[in-house]
């Protein structure tokens, strides 16, 4: 399934109908304050529902990879939860987009490093096989 998942970042069935109705009218800043002060999981879910498509699109724009975009979105929501107590008044959407963008860049760096070490390990394995096995002999430069 492509695109942002329509499920809560906290798992299925973790919110009540009364909580949904009450949260539907709160501003983004109020949701963040509720997350920060009362550790209100339903506030995180509402914020996720409001922005999941926008945040996923930002992640896809940066990563060009569905799996990395999904990982970035999930990790970002955990960071939002952790950072909510420190959120100060501002522009919640910009704050969320910034978190997702930074998470994408971090995942891309990690992916690039993983690929580089994987390639070096493969090349190192080939070099060890050719040196020890005598299968290939490098030509010497007649100087």
Short mmCIF file of C-alpha atoms in Angstrom, two decimals:
data_model
loop_
_atom_site.label_atom_id
_atom_site.label_comp_id
_atom_site.label_asym_id
_atom_site.label_seq_id
_atom_site.Cartn_x
_atom_site.Cartn_y
_atom_site.Cartn_z
CA UNK A 1 0.00 0.00 0.00
CA UNK A 2 1.50 3.34 -1.02
CA UNK A 3 0.95 6.71 0.62
CA UNK A 4 0.56 7.53 4.26
CA UNK A 5 -1.03 4.84 6.33
CA UNK A 6 -4.42 5.80 7.71
CA UNK A 7 -3.64 4.23 11.05
CA UNK A 8 -2.59 5.85 14.26
CA UNK A 9 1.14 6.06 15.06
CA UNK A 10 0.27 4.58 18.46
CA UNK A 11 -1.46 1.48 17.18
CA UNK A 12 -5.04 0.44 16.45
CA UNK A 13 -7.91 1.11 18.82
CA UNK A 14 -5.96 3.49 21.06
CA UNK A 15 -8.53 6.29 21.02
CA UNK A 16 -12.13 6.70 22.03
CA UNK A 17 -14.99 8.30 20.11
CA UNK A 18 -15.52 10.99 22.78
CA UNK A 19 -11.85 11.91 22.59
CA UNK A 20 -12.12 12.22 18.79
CA UNK A 21 -15.06 14.61 19.05
CA UNK A 22 -13.41 16.74 21.70
CA UNK A 23 -10.12 16.98 19.79
CA UNK A 24 -11.65 17.86 16.45
CA UNK A 25 -12.05 21.50 17.39
CA UNK A 26 -8.69 22.13 19.08
CA UNK A 27 -5.95 24.05 17.32
CA UNK A 28 -2.62 22.47 16.46
CA UNK A 29 -0.94 24.48 19.21
CA UNK A 30 -3.51 23.26 21.73
CA UNK A 31 -2.91 19.68 20.65
CA UNK A 32 0.84 20.11 21.10
CA UNK A 33 0.31 21.68 24.52
CA UNK A 34 -1.94 18.80 25.53
CA UNK A 35 0.68 16.33 24.35
CA UNK A 36 3.38 18.15 26.25
CA UNK A 37 1.56 18.80 29.51
CA UNK A 38 -0.80 15.84 29.90
CA UNK A 39 1.02 13.40 27.57
CA UNK A 40 -2.29 13.07 25.71
CA UNK A 41 -1.89 10.30 23.10
CA UNK A 42 -5.18 11.19 21.43
CA UNK A 43 -3.76 14.65 20.72
CA UNK A 44 -0.83 13.03 18.89
CA UNK A 45 -3.25 10.92 16.89
CA UNK A 46 -5.31 13.95 15.90
CA UNK A 47 -2.20 15.87 14.87
CA UNK A 48 -1.07 12.84 12.86
CA UNK A 49 -4.44 12.61 11.11
CA UNK A 50 -4.34 16.29 10.23
CA UNK A 51 -0.84 16.26 8.76
CA UNK A 52 -0.04 12.70 7.70
CA UNK A 53 -0.50 13.37 3.98
CA UNK A 54 1.48 16.61 4.00
CA UNK A 55 4.27 15.11 6.07
CA UNK A 56 4.43 11.95 3.98
CA UNK A 57 4.58 14.01 0.77
CA UNK A 58 7.47 16.03 2.23
CA UNK A 59 9.26 12.79 3.13
CA UNK A 60 8.70 11.36 -0.36
CA UNK A 61 9.96 14.56 -1.95
CA UNK A 62 13.20 14.26 0.00
CA UNK A 63 13.79 10.51 -0.03
CA UNK A 64 12.16 9.43 -3.31
CA UNK A 65 11.57 6.09 -1.58
CA UNK A 66 8.29 4.83 -0.10
CA UNK A 67 9.88 2.74 2.65
CA UNK A 68 12.26 5.51 3.73
CA UNK A 69 9.42 8.04 3.68
CA UNK A 70 7.29 5.78 5.89
CA UNK A 71 10.21 5.26 8.28
CA UNK A 72 10.88 8.98 8.40
CA UNK A 73 7.23 9.74 9.14
CA UNK A 74 7.04 7.19 11.93
CA UNK A 75 10.33 8.28 13.51
CA UNK A 76 9.26 11.91 13.19
CA UNK A 77 6.04 11.31 15.08
CA UNK A 78 8.05 9.75 17.90
CA UNK A 79 10.26 12.81 17.93
CA UNK A 80 7.18 15.06 18.01
CA UNK A 81 5.91 13.10 21.02
CA UNK A 82 9.27 13.44 22.78
CA UNK A 83 9.67 17.13 21.91
CA UNK A 84 6.09 18.22 22.65
CA UNK A 85 6.88 19.28 26.26
CA UNK A 86 9.51 21.68 24.88
CA UNK A 87 7.35 23.12 22.09
CA UNK A 88 6.96 26.89 22.32
CA UNK A 89 4.31 28.90 20.54
CA UNK A 90 5.02 29.16 16.88
CA UNK A 91 3.86 27.61 13.66
CA UNK A 92 3.08 23.94 14.34
CA UNK A 93 2.95 22.94 10.67
CA UNK A 94 6.38 24.42 9.99
CA UNK A 95 7.74 22.74 13.13
CA UNK A 96 6.37 19.36 12.03
CA UNK A 97 7.73 19.75 8.50
CA UNK A 98 11.13 20.67 9.90
CA UNK A 99 11.20 17.54 12.07
CA UNK A 100 10.26 15.34 9.09
CA UNK A 101 12.85 17.02 6.85
CA UNK A 102 15.63 16.53 9.37
CA UNK A 103 14.61 12.92 9.93
CA UNK A 104 14.67 12.29 6.17
CA UNK A 105 18.16 13.74 5.87
CA UNK A 106 19.32 11.63 8.80
CA UNK A 107 17.88 8.46 7.24
CA UNK A 108 19.44 9.30 3.87
CA UNK A 109 22.85 9.80 5.50
CA UNK A 110 22.51 6.49 7.33
CA UNK A 111 21.45 4.74 4.13
CA UNK A 112 24.39 6.23 2.21
CA UNK A 113 26.86 5.15 4.91
CA UNK A 114 25.34 1.65 5.06
CA UNK A 115 25.63 1.28 1.28
CA UNK A 116 29.21 2.55 1.26
CA UNK A 117 30.32 0.13 4.00
CA UNK A 118 28.46 -2.69 2.32
CA UNK A 119 30.26 -1.95 -0.98
CA UNK A 120 33.62 -1.66 0.79
CA UNK A 121 33.04 -4.97 2.53
CA UNK A 122 32.27 -6.65 -0.79
CA UNK A 123 35.36 -5.12 -2.40
CA UNK A 124 37.50 -6.05 0.59
CA UNK A 125 36.28 -9.63 0.37
CA UNK A 126 37.18 -9.81 -3.32
CA UNK A 127 40.64 -8.37 -2.66
CA UNK A 128 41.28 -10.90 0.10
CA UNK A 129 40.18 -13.79 -2.14
CA UNK A 130 42.37 -12.71 -5.06
CA UNK A 131 45.45 -12.07 -2.91
CA UNK A 132 45.26 -15.29 -0.92
CA UNK A 133 44.06 -17.61 -3.66
CA UNK A 134 46.49 -16.55 -6.33
CA UNK A 135 43.70 -16.49 -8.88
CA UNK A 136 44.59 -13.07 -10.15
CA UNK A 137 48.03 -11.57 -10.27
CA UNK A 138 48.50 -7.86 -10.64
CA UNK A 139 50.91 -6.80 -13.37
CA UNK A 140 53.96 -4.95 -12.19
CA UNK A 141 54.79 -1.65 -13.76
CA UNK A 142 58.20 -1.92 -15.44
CA UNK A 143 59.92 1.20 -14.22
#
